[in-house]
Amino acid sequence: MTAHHAVVRLRYRPASDVVGGEVELGALADTAVIVESPDADTHLEWRQSREGEHPVLASFQIVHVSSVLDTDTLRRLPPEVASLVRQLVRSGRGALRDGASALEQVQARADTEATLTLGQLRRPATAPSAVPTAIEVDTGLALLVTAAVHRLATVLAALPHLDELGRRDQLVHLLRELADVLRANPGTTSPGTSAAARAAVRGGVPLTDGERRQLRAALAALDHPNTWRSSLDDIVSLTDTLAPGVDR
Amino acid sequence: MKGTHTTTPKGASTARYLPLRPSGDDPDTQYAVVLFRHVVRLHARRRPHDADDVAATVVEEFLNHDPETRLSIMAEHPDAAKYAQLVTFRAGIDHDRRQRVQRCEGVRLTPLADGGLTTGRTWTSGDAAPSGGAALFERVIDDDIPIDDEVTHRLAVSRLADEILCDLDDDDRRLLTRIDGLGHAVNDVAAEIGVRRETLSRRVNRLRAVVRDKAAANAGAALADVITRAPVP
């Protein structure tokens, strides 16, 4: 750390797909902190020495990072840091060895560090939103969405299907996680988990092409609470189609 | 921009933008991975810099249980988010205690922006270089810079703690060292030696009182007040 440079340390956990970073800011570490939690999967902290000055990145955590590498989530980071994150995630996936025990898989990690100028750590002027977005959500609607996503996961898990590649299971786990995150963080979205679930909707899951499109659209709509109502209708309709006893 | 990879993981991604699925389809692993993410989400709001360390601690604890215990946890808390809410707070405290003990909190000083010093680091990280250490060593090496009174005081406390602990019998010394020195949770130690937590807490409190009394007899009440917070070797 010098007056104009800072060391950035990044850590990626491939099994859980979580990246975290911290910046050694020296004297700046004692300045005003700006906390930004735009959704349940993203947390950023910035330091600002004086009002009006550009905030400088202090730390961040992103869950399901490999699913949001080209989305608004990474555009919240300074471009140089976002670039380091992309490199680390792409190379760090190899840290997960085949045949490793569950504990070894969870402990697997890849680290990187770089020295950047303070200018390269400034909050991007084009960041999607500088202010934490506390979204006003109808609690009843949020509960209905949570229950609907859970029911869809349960119905998918019960479908008679040869899941040799485990793709159906992966989608089911991600749908359950999405429902749990939305329930545990009322009023926030979970774009990382929904992007991961959308990526898991692919060949090998027991859905037709049309149903896959419908599910992907419904999951994408969950990233914006003002479209939750239509998303809820789509998920309920898809679940009813898949539910046992319904003629497909 | 200059950058260095501290590890060089091999292999490229095989499925672009798709989350990796841990090998092995056992529900324990799946549960552990989801639990990890929930703990990170929860802890990041409190202290983002060590959220993944705390998550790793929680998950290691979960996976180190015997299979029956893991099954019962998963049956009782099918929603891993709820289990994460139950265990994250305590895990954060335990993690912080271990970190403070590992870096001998109380001796290391960190420079503040206003030129003052504070004990410990302003923030923690598993692998971060201690930002206060260099400043302290400069003070020790250079005779012209006076060593802060608090440093001298804490070193004296540490020496006195050594002497008092040597007077305790082996079991008591081991117990106090584990709990106040190494940061082990009372719950864990109680389970290990087969006594109730309340019983062990009472015993530890009695030992702390003994240590405080001995310290007071040797060095005055002010020192006795901080003695049980001194780093224990």
CSV table of C-alpha atoms in Angstrom, one decimal:
chain,number,residue,atom,x,y,z
A,1,MET,CA,0.0,0.0,0.0
A,2,THR,CA,1.3,3.4,-1.0
A,3,ALA,CA,-0.4,6.8,-1.0
A,4,HIS,CA,-1.7,6.1,-4.5
A,5,HIS,CA,-1.8,2.3,-4.7
A,6,ALA,CA,-3.6,-0.4,-2.8
A,7,VAL,CA,-3.3,-4.2,-2.8
A,8,VAL,CA,-6.5,-6.0,-3.8
A,9,ARG,CA,-6.9,-9.6,-2.6
A,10,LEU,CA,-9.6,-11.8,-4.2
A,11,ARG,CA,-10.7,-15.3,-3.1
A,12,TYR,CA,-12.9,-17.6,-5.0
A,13,ARG,CA,-14.7,-20.7,-3.6
A,14,PRO,CA,-15.6,-22.8,-6.6
A,15,ALA,CA,-17.8,-25.3,-4.8
A,16,SER,CA,-20.2,-22.7,-3.5
A,17,ASP,CA,-19.4,-20.2,-6.4
A,18,VAL,CA,-18.7,-17.3,-4.0
A,19,VAL,CA,-16.1,-14.6,-4.6
A,20,GLY,CA,-14.9,-12.1,-2.0
A,21,GLY,CA,-12.4,-9.3,-2.2
A,22,GLU,CA,-10.8,-6.9,0.1
A,23,VAL,CA,-8.6,-3.9,-0.4
A,24,GLU,CA,-5.8,-2.9,1.9
A,25,LEU,CA,-6.5,0.8,2.0
A,26,GLY,CA,-4.3,2.0,4.9
A,27,ALA,CA,-5.3,5.4,6.2
A,28,LEU,CA,-8.4,5.4,4.0
A,29,ALA,CA,-9.7,2.4,6.1
A,30,ASP,CA,-10.8,4.8,8.8
A,31,THR,CA,-12.9,7.0,6.5
A,32,ALA,CA,-16.7,7.0,6.0
A,33,VAL,CA,-18.1,3.7,4.9
A,34,ILE,CA,-20.8,3.3,2.2
A,35,VAL,CA,-22.5,0.0,2.2
A,36,GLU,CA,-24.3,-1.2,-0.9
A,37,SER,CA,-26.5,-4.3,-0.8
A,38,PRO,CA,-28.5,-4.1,-4.0
A,39,ASP,CA,-29.7,-7.7,-3.7
A,40,ALA,CA,-29.4,-10.7,-1.5
A,41,ASP,CA,-26.3,-12.0,-3.5
A,42,THR,CA,-24.2,-8.9,-3.6
A,43,HIS,CA,-22.6,-6.9,-0.9
A,44,LEU,CA,-20.1,-4.0,-1.5
A,45,GLU,CA,-18.4,-1.6,0.8
A,46,TRP,CA,-16.8,1.7,-0.3
A,47,ARG,CA,-14.7,4.2,1.6
A,48,GLN,CA,-15.0,7.9,1.1
A,49,SER,CA,-12.5,10.3,2.6
A,50,ARG,CA,-14.5,13.5,2.0
A,51,GLU,CA,-18.0,14.2,0.9
A,52,GLY,CA,-18.0,14.8,-2.9
A,53,GLU,CA,-15.0,12.6,-3.4
A,54,HIS,CA,-15.2,9.3,-5.4
A,55,PRO,CA,-15.8,6.4,-3.1
A,56,VAL,CA,-13.1,3.7,-3.3
A,57,LEU,CA,-13.8,0.0,-3.1
A,58,ALA,CA,-13.0,-1.6,0.3
A,59,SER,CA,-14.5,-5.0,0.1
A,60,PHE,CA,-17.2,-7.1,-1.6
A,61,GLN,CA,-18.9,-10.5,-1.7
A,62,ILE,CA,-20.8,-12.0,-4.6
A,63,VAL,CA,-22.7,-15.2,-4.5
A,64,HIS,CA,-23.3,-17.3,-7.6
A,65,VAL,CA,-20.6,-15.2,-9.3
A,66,SER,CA,-20.1,-17.4,-12.3
A,67,SER,CA,-23.7,-16.9,-13.3
A,68,VAL,CA,-23.4,-13.1,-13.3
A,69,LEU,CA,-20.1,-12.4,-14.9
A,70,ASP,CA,-21.7,-10.4,-17.7
A,71,THR,CA,-24.5,-8.8,-15.9
A,72,ASP,CA,-25.2,-5.6,-13.9
A,73,THR,CA,-23.8,-7.2,-10.8
A,74,LEU,CA,-20.2,-7.0,-12.0
A,75,ARG,CA,-20.7,-3.6,-13.5
A,76,ARG,CA,-21.0,-2.3,-9.9
A,77,LEU,CA,-17.4,-3.1,-9.4
A,78,PRO,CA,-14.5,-1.0,-10.8
A,79,PRO,CA,-13.7,-2.4,-14.3
A,80,GLU,CA,-10.2,-3.5,-13.3
A,81,VAL,CA,-11.5,-5.4,-10.3
A,82,ALA,CA,-14.3,-6.9,-12.4
A,83,SER,CA,-11.7,-8.1,-14.9
A,84,LEU,CA,-9.7,-9.7,-12.1
A,85,VAL,CA,-12.9,-11.4,-10.9
A,86,ARG,CA,-13.6,-12.9,-14.3
A,87,GLN,CA,-10.1,-14.2,-14.7
A,88,LEU,CA,-10.1,-15.7,-11.2
A,89,VAL,CA,-13.5,-17.4,-11.7
A,90,ARG,CA,-12.5,-18.9,-15.0
A,91,SER,CA,-9.2,-20.2,-13.8
A,92,GLY,CA,-10.4,-21.0,-10.3
A,93,ARG,CA,-13.0,-23.6,-11.4
A,94,GLY,CA,-10.1,-26.0,-11.8
A,95,ALA,CA,-9.4,-25.9,-8.0
A,96,LEU,CA,-12.3,-28.3,-7.6
A,97,ARG,CA,-10.8,-31.7,-8.0
A,98,ASP,CA,-12.6,-34.8,-9.0
A,99,GLY,CA,-12.8,-37.4,-6.2
A,100,ALA,CA,-12.2,-34.9,-3.5
A,101,SER,CA,-14.1,-35.4,-0.2
A,102,ALA,CA,-17.1,-33.1,0.5
A,103,LEU,CA,-14.9,-31.2,3.0
A,104,GLU,CA,-12.1,-30.8,0.5
A,105,GLN,CA,-14.5,-29.5,-2.1
A,106,VAL,CA,-16.0,-26.9,0.2
A,107,GLN,CA,-12.5,-25.8,1.3
A,108,ALA,CA,-11.1,-25.6,-2.3
A,109,ARG,CA,-10.3,-22.0,-3.2
A,110,ALA,CA,-8.3,-19.9,-5.6
A,111,ASP,CA,-6.7,-16.7,-4.6
A,112,THR,CA,-5.2,-13.8,-6.6
A,113,GLU,CA,-3.9,-10.4,-5.7
A,114,ALA,CA,-3.0,-7.3,-7.6
A,115,THR,CA,-1.8,-3.8,-6.9
A,116,LEU,CA,-4.1,-1.1,-8.4
A,117,THR,CA,-4.1,2.6,-8.2
A,118,LEU,CA,-6.7,4.3,-6.1
A,119,GLY,CA,-8.2,5.7,-9.3
A,120,GLN,CA,-8.7,2.1,-10.6
A,121,LEU,CA,-10.7,1.3,-7.4
A,122,ARG,CA,-13.2,4.2,-7.7
A,123,ARG,CA,-16.9,3.3,-7.9
A,124,PRO,CA,-17.8,3.4,-11.6
A,125,ALA,CA,-19.9,6.4,-12.5
A,126,THR,CA,-22.1,4.1,-14.6
A,127,ALA,CA,-22.8,1.7,-11.7
A,128,PRO,CA,-26.4,0.5,-11.9
A,129,SER,CA,-27.3,2.1,-8.6
A,130,ALA,CA,-25.3,3.9,-6.0
A,131,VAL,CA,-27.9,3.6,-3.3
A,132,PRO,CA,-29.0,0.3,-1.6
A,133,THR,CA,-32.4,-0.6,-3.2
A,134,ALA,CA,-34.9,-1.3,-0.5
A,135,ILE,CA,-37.7,-2.6,-2.7
A,136,GLU,CA,-41.2,-2.3,-1.4
A,137,VAL,CA,-42.7,-5.7,-1.9
A,138,ASP,CA,-46.2,-6.9,-1.0
A,139,THR,CA,-45.3,-9.5,1.7
A,140,GLY,CA,-48.2,-11.7,0.7
A,141,LEU,CA,-47.0,-11.8,-2.9
A,142,ALA,CA,-43.5,-12.6,-1.8
A,143,LEU,CA,-44.8,-15.5,0.3
A,144,LEU,CA,-46.8,-16.8,-2.7
A,145,VAL,CA,-43.8,-16.6,-5.0
A,146,THR,CA,-41.7,-18.5,-2.4
A,147,ALA,CA,-44.3,-21.2,-2.1
A,148,ALA,CA,-44.8,-21.4,-5.9
A,149,VAL,CA,-41.0,-21.9,-6.5
A,150,HIS,CA,-40.8,-24.5,-3.8
A,151,ARG,CA,-43.8,-26.4,-5.2
A,152,LEU,CA,-42.3,-26.3,-8.7
A,153,ALA,CA,-39.0,-27.8,-7.3
A,154,THR,CA,-41.0,-30.5,-5.5
A,155,VAL,CA,-43.0,-31.4,-8.6
A,156,LEU,CA,-39.8,-31.4,-10.8
A,157,ALA,CA,-38.1,-33.7,-8.2
A,158,ALA,CA,-41.0,-36.1,-8.3
A,159,LEU,CA,-41.2,-36.5,-12.0
A,160,PRO,CA,-40.3,-40.0,-13.2
A,161,HIS,CA,-37.0,-39.2,-15.1
A,162,LEU,CA,-33.7,-40.9,-15.6
A,163,ASP,CA,-31.4,-38.2,-14.2
A,164,GLU,CA,-28.0,-39.8,-15.0
A,165,LEU,CA,-26.2,-36.5,-15.3
A,166,GLY,CA,-27.8,-35.0,-12.2
A,167,ARG,CA,-29.1,-32.0,-14.1
A,168,ARG,CA,-32.6,-32.2,-12.8
A,169,ASP,CA,-31.2,-32.4,-9.3
A,170,GLN,CA,-29.1,-29.3,-9.8
A,171,LEU,CA,-32.1,-27.3,-11.0
A,172,VAL,CA,-34.2,-28.6,-8.1
A,173,HIS,CA,-31.5,-27.5,-5.6
A,174,LEU,CA,-31.2,-24.1,-7.2
A,175,LEU,CA,-35.0,-23.5,-7.2
A,176,ARG,CA,-35.2,-24.4,-3.6
A,177,GLU,CA,-32.3,-22.2,-2.7
A,178,LEU,CA,-33.9,-19.3,-4.7
A,179,ALA,CA,-37.2,-19.8,-2.7
A,180,ASP,CA,-35.3,-19.9,0.6
A,181,VAL,CA,-33.3,-16.7,-0.2
A,182,LEU,CA,-36.4,-14.8,-1.2
A,183,ARG,CA,-38.2,-15.9,2.0
A,184,ALA,CA,-35.2,-15.1,4.2
A,185,ASN,CA,-34.5,-11.7,2.7
A,186,PRO,CA,-38.0,-10.1,2.2
A,187,GLY,CA,-38.0,-7.2,-0.1
A,188,THR,CA,-34.9,-8.2,-2.0
A,189,THR,CA,-34.2,-10.1,-5.2
A,190,SER,CA,-31.6,-12.8,-5.8
A,191,PRO,CA,-30.4,-12.3,-9.3
A,192,GLY,CA,-27.3,-14.6,-8.8
A,193,THR,CA,-29.5,-17.5,-7.7
A,194,SER,CA,-32.1,-16.9,-10.4
A,195,ALA,CA,-29.3,-16.7,-13.1
A,196,ALA,CA,-27.8,-19.9,-11.8
A,197,ALA,CA,-31.2,-21.6,-12.0
A,198,ARG,CA,-31.8,-20.3,-15.5
A,199,ALA,CA,-28.4,-21.7,-16.6
A,200,ALA,CA,-29.4,-25.0,-15.1
A,201,VAL,CA,-32.5,-25.1,-17.3
A,202,ARG,CA,-31.0,-27.1,-20.2
A,203,GLY,CA,-30.8,-30.5,-21.8
A,204,GLY,CA,-31.3,-33.3,-19.4
A,205,VAL,CA,-34.1,-31.7,-17.4
A,206,PRO,CA,-37.5,-33.2,-18.0
A,207,LEU,CA,-39.0,-30.2,-19.7
A,208,THR,CA,-40.0,-29.4,-23.3
A,209,ASP,CA,-38.4,-26.6,-25.2
A,210,GLY,CA,-41.5,-24.4,-24.6
A,211,GLU,CA,-41.5,-25.2,-20.9
A,212,ARG,CA,-37.8,-24.3,-20.6
A,213,ARG,CA,-38.5,-21.0,-22.3
A,214,GLN,CA,-41.4,-20.4,-20.0
A,215,LEU,CA,-39.4,-21.3,-16.9
A,216,ARG,CA,-36.4,-19.1,-17.9
A,217,ALA,CA,-38.7,-16.1,-18.5
A,218,ALA,CA,-40.4,-16.6,-15.2
A,219,LEU,CA,-37.1,-16.8,-13.3
A,220,ALA,CA,-35.8,-13.7,-15.1
A,221,ALA,CA,-38.9,-11.8,-14.1
A,222,LEU,CA,-38.1,-12.6,-10.4
A,223,ASP,CA,-35.2,-10.2,-10.7
A,224,HIS,CA,-37.7,-7.3,-10.8
A,225,PRO,CA,-40.4,-7.3,-8.1
A,226,ASN,CA,-42.7,-5.3,-10.3
A,227,THR,CA,-43.0,-8.4,-12.5
A,228,TRP,CA,-43.4,-10.9,-9.7
A,229,ARG,CA,-47.1,-11.2,-10.3
A,230,SER,CA,-46.7,-12.3,-13.9
A,231,SER,CA,-43.8,-14.6,-12.9
A,232,LEU,CA,-46.0,-16.1,-10.2
A,233,ASP,CA,-48.7,-16.9,-12.7
A,234,ASP,CA,-46.2,-18.5,-15.1
A,235,ILE,CA,-44.7,-20.6,-12.4
A,236,VAL,CA,-48.0,-21.8,-11.1
A,237,SER,CA,-49.2,-22.6,-14.6
A,238,LEU,CA,-46.0,-24.5,-15.4
A,239,THR,CA,-46.2,-26.4,-12.1
A,240,ASP,CA,-49.9,-27.4,-12.8
A,241,THR,CA,-48.9,-28.7,-16.2
A,242,LEU,CA,-46.1,-30.8,-14.7
A,243,ALA,CA,-47.9,-32.0,-11.6
A,244,PRO,CA,-48.7,-35.8,-11.5
A,245,GLY,CA,-52.2,-36.6,-12.6
A,246,VAL,CA,-52.3,-33.8,-15.2
A,247,ASP,CA,-52.5,-35.0,-18.8
A,248,ARG,CA,-49.5,-33.6,-20.6
B,1,MET,CA,-1.9,-2.9,-13.3
B,2,LYS,CA,0.3,-5.6,-11.9
B,3,GLY,CA,-1.1,-8.9,-10.6
B,4,THR,CA,0.1,-12.2,-9.3
B,5,HIS,CA,-1.8,-15.4,-8.9
B,6,THR,CA,-0.9,-16.9,-5.5
B,7,THR,CA,-2.3,-20.2,-6.7
B,8,THR,CA,-2.4,-21.6,-10.2
B,9,PRO,CA,-5.4,-23.7,-10.5
B,10,LYS,CA,-5.3,-26.0,-13.5
B,11,GLY,CA,-8.0,-26.5,-16.1
B,12,ALA,CA,-10.4,-24.3,-17.8
B,13,SER,CA,-14.1,-24.0,-17.3
B,14,THR,CA,-16.0,-26.8,-18.9
B,15,ALA,CA,-19.5,-25.3,-18.7
B,16,ARG,CA,-19.4,-21.5,-19.3
B,17,TYR,CA,-21.4,-19.5,-16.7
B,18,LEU,CA,-23.0,-22.7,-15.2
B,19,PRO,CA,-22.4,-23.2,-11.5
B,20,LEU,CA,-20.1,-26.1,-10.8
B,21,ARG,CA,-21.9,-29.1,-9.3
B,22,PRO,CA,-19.8,-30.6,-6.5
B,23,SER,CA,-19.0,-34.2,-7.4
B,24,GLY,CA,-20.9,-36.8,-5.4
B,25,ASP,CA,-24.7,-36.5,-5.3
B,26,ASP,CA,-24.9,-37.1,-1.6
B,27,PRO,CA,-27.4,-34.7,0.1
B,28,ASP,CA,-24.9,-33.7,2.8
B,29,THR,CA,-22.6,-32.1,0.2
B,30,GLN,CA,-25.4,-30.3,-1.6
B,31,TYR,CA,-26.7,-29.1,1.8
B,32,ALA,CA,-23.2,-28.0,2.8
B,33,VAL,CA,-22.7,-26.0,-0.4
B,34,VAL,CA,-26.1,-24.2,0.0
B,35,LEU,CA,-25.4,-23.6,3.7
B,36,PHE,CA,-22.1,-22.0,2.7
B,37,ARG,CA,-23.9,-19.5,0.5
B,38,HIS,CA,-26.5,-18.7,3.0
B,39,VAL,CA,-23.9,-18.0,5.7
B,40,VAL,CA,-22.0,-15.7,3.3
B,41,ARG,CA,-25.2,-13.7,2.6
B,42,LEU,CA,-25.9,-13.3,6.3
B,43,HIS,CA,-22.4,-12.6,7.5
B,44,ALA,CA,-21.5,-10.2,4.6
B,45,ARG,CA,-23.9,-7.7,6.1
B,46,ARG,CA,-22.0,-7.7,9.4
B,47,ARG,CA,-18.3,-8.1,8.3
B,48,PRO,CA,-17.9,-8.8,4.6
B,49,HIS,CA,-14.1,-9.3,4.8
B,50,ASP,CA,-14.3,-12.6,6.6
B,51,ALA,CA,-17.7,-13.8,5.5
B,52,ASP,CA,-16.3,-16.8,3.6
B,53,ASP,CA,-14.0,-17.7,6.5
B,54,VAL,CA,-17.0,-17.9,8.8
B,55,ALA,CA,-19.0,-19.8,6.2
B,56,ALA,CA,-16.1,-22.3,5.8
B,57,THR,CA,-16.0,-22.8,9.6
B,58,VAL,CA,-19.8,-23.4,9.8
B,59,VAL,CA,-19.7,-25.9,6.9
B,60,GLU,CA,-16.6,-27.7,8.2
B,61,GLU,CA,-18.4,-28.1,11.6
B,62,PHE,CA,-21.4,-29.5,9.8
B,63,LEU,CA,-19.4,-31.9,7.7
B,64,ASN,CA,-17.4,-33.1,10.7
B,65,HIS,CA,-20.5,-34.3,12.5
B,66,ASP,CA,-21.2,-38.0,12.3
B,67,PRO,CA,-23.7,-39.0,9.5
B,68,GLU,CA,-26.6,-39.4,11.9
B,69,THR,CA,-26.1,-35.9,13.3
B,70,ARG,CA,-25.9,-34.4,9.8
B,71,LEU,CA,-29.1,-36.3,8.9
B,72,SER,CA,-30.9,-35.0,12.0
B,73,ILE,CA,-29.8,-31.4,11.2
B,74,MET,CA,-31.1,-31.7,7.7
B,75,ALA,CA,-34.3,-33.2,8.8
B,76,GLU,CA,-34.9,-30.5,11.5
B,77,HIS,CA,-33.8,-27.7,9.1
B,78,PRO,CA,-34.6,-28.7,5.6
B,79,ASP,CA,-34.3,-25.0,4.7
B,80,ALA,CA,-30.6,-24.4,5.0
B,81,ALA,CA,-31.2,-20.6,5.3
B,82,LYS,CA,-32.9,-21.1,8.7
B,83,TYR,CA,-30.1,-23.3,9.9
B,84,ALA,CA,-27.6,-20.7,8.7
B,85,GLN,CA,-29.5,-18.0,10.8
B,86,LEU,CA,-29.2,-20.2,13.8
B,87,VAL,CA,-25.5,-20.9,13.6
B,88,THR,CA,-23.9,-17.9,11.9
B,89,PHE,CA,-24.0,-15.5,14.8
B,90,ARG,CA,-22.2,-17.9,17.2
B,91,ALA,CA,-19.8,-18.9,14.5
B,92,GLY,CA,-18.9,-15.3,13.8
B,93,ILE,CA,-18.1,-14.8,17.5
B,94,ASP,CA,-16.0,-18.0,17.7
B,95,HIS,CA,-14.1,-17.0,14.5
B,96,ASP,CA,-13.4,-13.5,15.8
B,97,ARG,CA,-12.1,-14.9,19.1
B,98,ARG,CA,-9.8,-17.3,17.3
B,99,GLN,CA,-8.5,-14.5,15.1
B,100,ARG,CA,-7.9,-12.2,18.1
B,101,VAL,CA,-6.0,-14.9,19.9
B,102,GLN,CA,-4.0,-15.9,16.8
B,103,ARG,CA,-2.8,-12.3,16.4
B,104,CYS,CA,-2.1,-11.8,20.1
B,105,GLU,CA,-4.5,-9.0,20.4
B,106,GLY,CA,-3.4,-6.4,22.9
B,107,VAL,CA,0.2,-6.3,21.9
B,108,ARG,CA,0.0,-5.5,18.2
B,109,LEU,CA,-0.9,-1.9,17.5
B,110,THR,CA,-2.5,-0.4,14.4
B,111,PRO,CA,-1.9,3.2,13.3
B,112,LEU,CA,-5.1,5.2,12.8
B,113,ALA,CA,-5.6,8.0,10.4
B,114,ASP,CA,-5.3,10.7,13.1
B,115,GLY,CA,-1.8,9.4,14.0
B,116,GLY,CA,-3.0,7.6,17.1
B,117,LEU,CA,-2.8,3.8,17.7
B,118,THR,CA,-5.3,1.2,18.5
B,119,THR,CA,-5.0,-2.4,19.6
B,120,GLY,CA,-5.5,-5.0,17.0
B,121,ARG,CA,-6.3,-4.4,13.3
B,122,THR,CA,-9.0,-2.2,12.1
B,123,TRP,CA,-10.3,-5.1,10.1
B,124,THR,CA,-9.5,-8.8,9.9
B,125,SER,CA,-8.7,-11.3,7.2
B,126,GLY,CA,-7.5,-14.8,7.3
B,127,ASP,CA,-4.4,-14.2,5.3
B,128,ALA,CA,-3.9,-10.4,5.4
B,129,ALA,CA,-0.6,-9.1,6.5
B,130,PRO,CA,-0.8,-7.5,9.9
B,131,SER,CA,-0.9,-3.8,9.2
B,132,GLY,CA,0.1,-2.8,12.7
B,133,GLY,CA,3.0,-5.1,13.1
B,134,ALA,CA,5.6,-3.1,11.2
B,135,ALA,CA,4.8,0.0,13.2
B,136,LEU,CA,5.3,-1.8,16.5
B,137,PHE,CA,8.6,-3.3,15.4
B,138,GLU,CA,9.9,0.1,14.3
B,139,ARG,CA,9.2,1.3,17.8
B,140,VAL,CA,11.0,-1.6,19.4
B,141,ILE,CA,14.1,-1.3,17.2
B,142,ASP,CA,14.5,2.5,17.3
B,143,ASP,CA,15.5,3.7,20.8
B,144,ASP,CA,14.5,7.2,20.0
B,145,ILE,CA,10.9,6.3,19.6
B,146,PRO,CA,9.3,5.7,23.1
B,147,ILE,CA,7.4,2.5,23.4
B,148,ASP,CA,3.8,3.2,24.2
B,149,ASP,CA,2.9,2.7,27.9
B,150,GLU,CA,0.2,0.4,27.0
B,151,VAL,CA,2.6,-1.9,25.2
B,152,THR,CA,4.8,-2.1,28.2
B,153,HIS,CA,1.8,-2.7,30.4
B,154,ARG,CA,0.4,-5.5,28.2
B,155,LEU,CA,3.8,-7.2,28.0
B,156,ALA,CA,4.0,-7.1,31.9
B,157,VAL,CA,0.5,-8.6,32.0
B,158,SER,CA,1.5,-11.3,29.7
B,159,ARG,CA,4.5,-12.3,31.8
B,160,LEU,CA,2.5,-12.2,35.0
B,161,ALA,CA,-0.2,-14.4,33.3
B,162,ASP,CA,2.6,-16.9,32.5
B,163,GLU,CA,3.7,-17.1,36.1
B,164,ILE,CA,0.2,-17.4,37.5
B,165,LEU,CA,-0.8,-20.1,35.1
B,166,CYS,CA,2.3,-22.1,36.1
B,167,ASP,CA,0.9,-22.3,39.6
B,168,LEU,CA,-2.4,-23.9,38.5
B,169,ASP,CA,-2.6,-27.7,38.2
B,170,ASP,CA,-2.3,-29.2,34.7
B,171,ASP,CA,-6.0,-29.7,34.1
B,172,ASP,CA,-7.0,-26.2,35.2
B,173,ARG,CA,-4.2,-24.7,33.2
B,174,ARG,CA,-5.1,-26.7,30.1
B,175,LEU,CA,-8.8,-25.7,30.5
B,176,LEU,CA,-8.1,-22.0,30.9
B,177,THR,CA,-5.6,-22.0,28.1
B,178,ARG,CA,-8.1,-23.7,25.7
B,179,ILE,CA,-11.0,-21.4,26.5
B,180,ASP,CA,-9.4,-18.0,27.2
B,181,GLY,CA,-6.2,-18.6,25.3
B,182,LEU,CA,-7.1,-20.5,22.2
B,183,GLY,CA,-10.7,-19.3,21.9
B,184,HIS,CA,-12.4,-22.7,22.1
B,185,ALA,CA,-16.1,-22.5,22.8
B,186,VAL,CA,-17.2,-23.6,26.2
B,187,ASN,CA,-19.9,-25.7,24.6
B,188,ASP,CA,-17.4,-27.6,22.6
B,189,VAL,CA,-15.0,-28.2,25.5
B,190,ALA,CA,-17.9,-29.3,27.7
B,191,ALA,CA,-19.1,-31.8,25.2
B,192,GLU,CA,-15.6,-33.1,24.8
B,193,ILE,CA,-14.9,-33.7,28.5
B,194,GLY,CA,-18.5,-34.9,29.1
B,195,VAL,CA,-19.8,-32.2,31.5
B,196,ARG,CA,-22.7,-29.8,31.1
B,197,ARG,CA,-21.9,-26.4,29.8
B,198,GLU,CA,-23.2,-24.7,33.0
B,199,THR,CA,-20.9,-26.8,35.1
B,200,LEU,CA,-17.9,-26.0,33.0
B,201,SER,CA,-18.8,-22.3,32.9
B,202,ARG,CA,-18.9,-22.2,36.7
B,203,ARG,CA,-15.5,-24.0,36.9
B,204,VAL,CA,-13.9,-21.5,34.4
B,205,ASN,CA,-15.3,-18.6,36.3
B,206,ARG,CA,-13.8,-19.9,39.5
B,207,LEU,CA,-10.5,-20.3,37.8
B,208,ARG,CA,-10.7,-16.8,36.4
B,209,ALA,CA,-11.4,-15.5,39.9
B,210,VAL,CA,-8.3,-17.3,41.2
B,211,VAL,CA,-6.2,-15.8,38.5
B,212,ARG,CA,-7.6,-12.3,39.2
B,213,ASP,CA,-6.9,-12.7,43.0
B,214,LYS,CA,-3.3,-13.8,42.4
B,215,ALA,CA,-2.8,-11.0,39.9
B,216,ALA,CA,-4.2,-8.5,42.4
B,217,ALA,CA,-1.8,-9.8,45.1
B,218,ASN,CA,1.1,-9.5,42.7
B,219,ALA,CA,0.5,-6.4,40.8
B,220,GLY,CA,-2.5,-4.4,41.9
B,221,ALA,CA,-6.2,-4.2,41.0
B,222,ALA,CA,-5.7,-2.4,37.7
B,223,LEU,CA,-3.6,-5.2,36.4
B,224,ALA,CA,-5.9,-7.8,37.8
B,225,ASP,CA,-8.8,-6.3,35.8
B,226,VAL,CA,-7.1,-7.0,32.5
B,227,ILE,CA,-5.3,-10.2,33.4
B,228,THR,CA,-7.8,-12.7,32.1
B,229,ARG,CA,-7.9,-10.8,28.7
B,230,ALA,CA,-4.1,-11.1,28.3
B,231,PRO,CA,-2.8,-13.5,25.6
B,232,VAL,CA,-2.2,-16.9,27.2
B,233,PRO,CA,0.7,-18.9,25.7
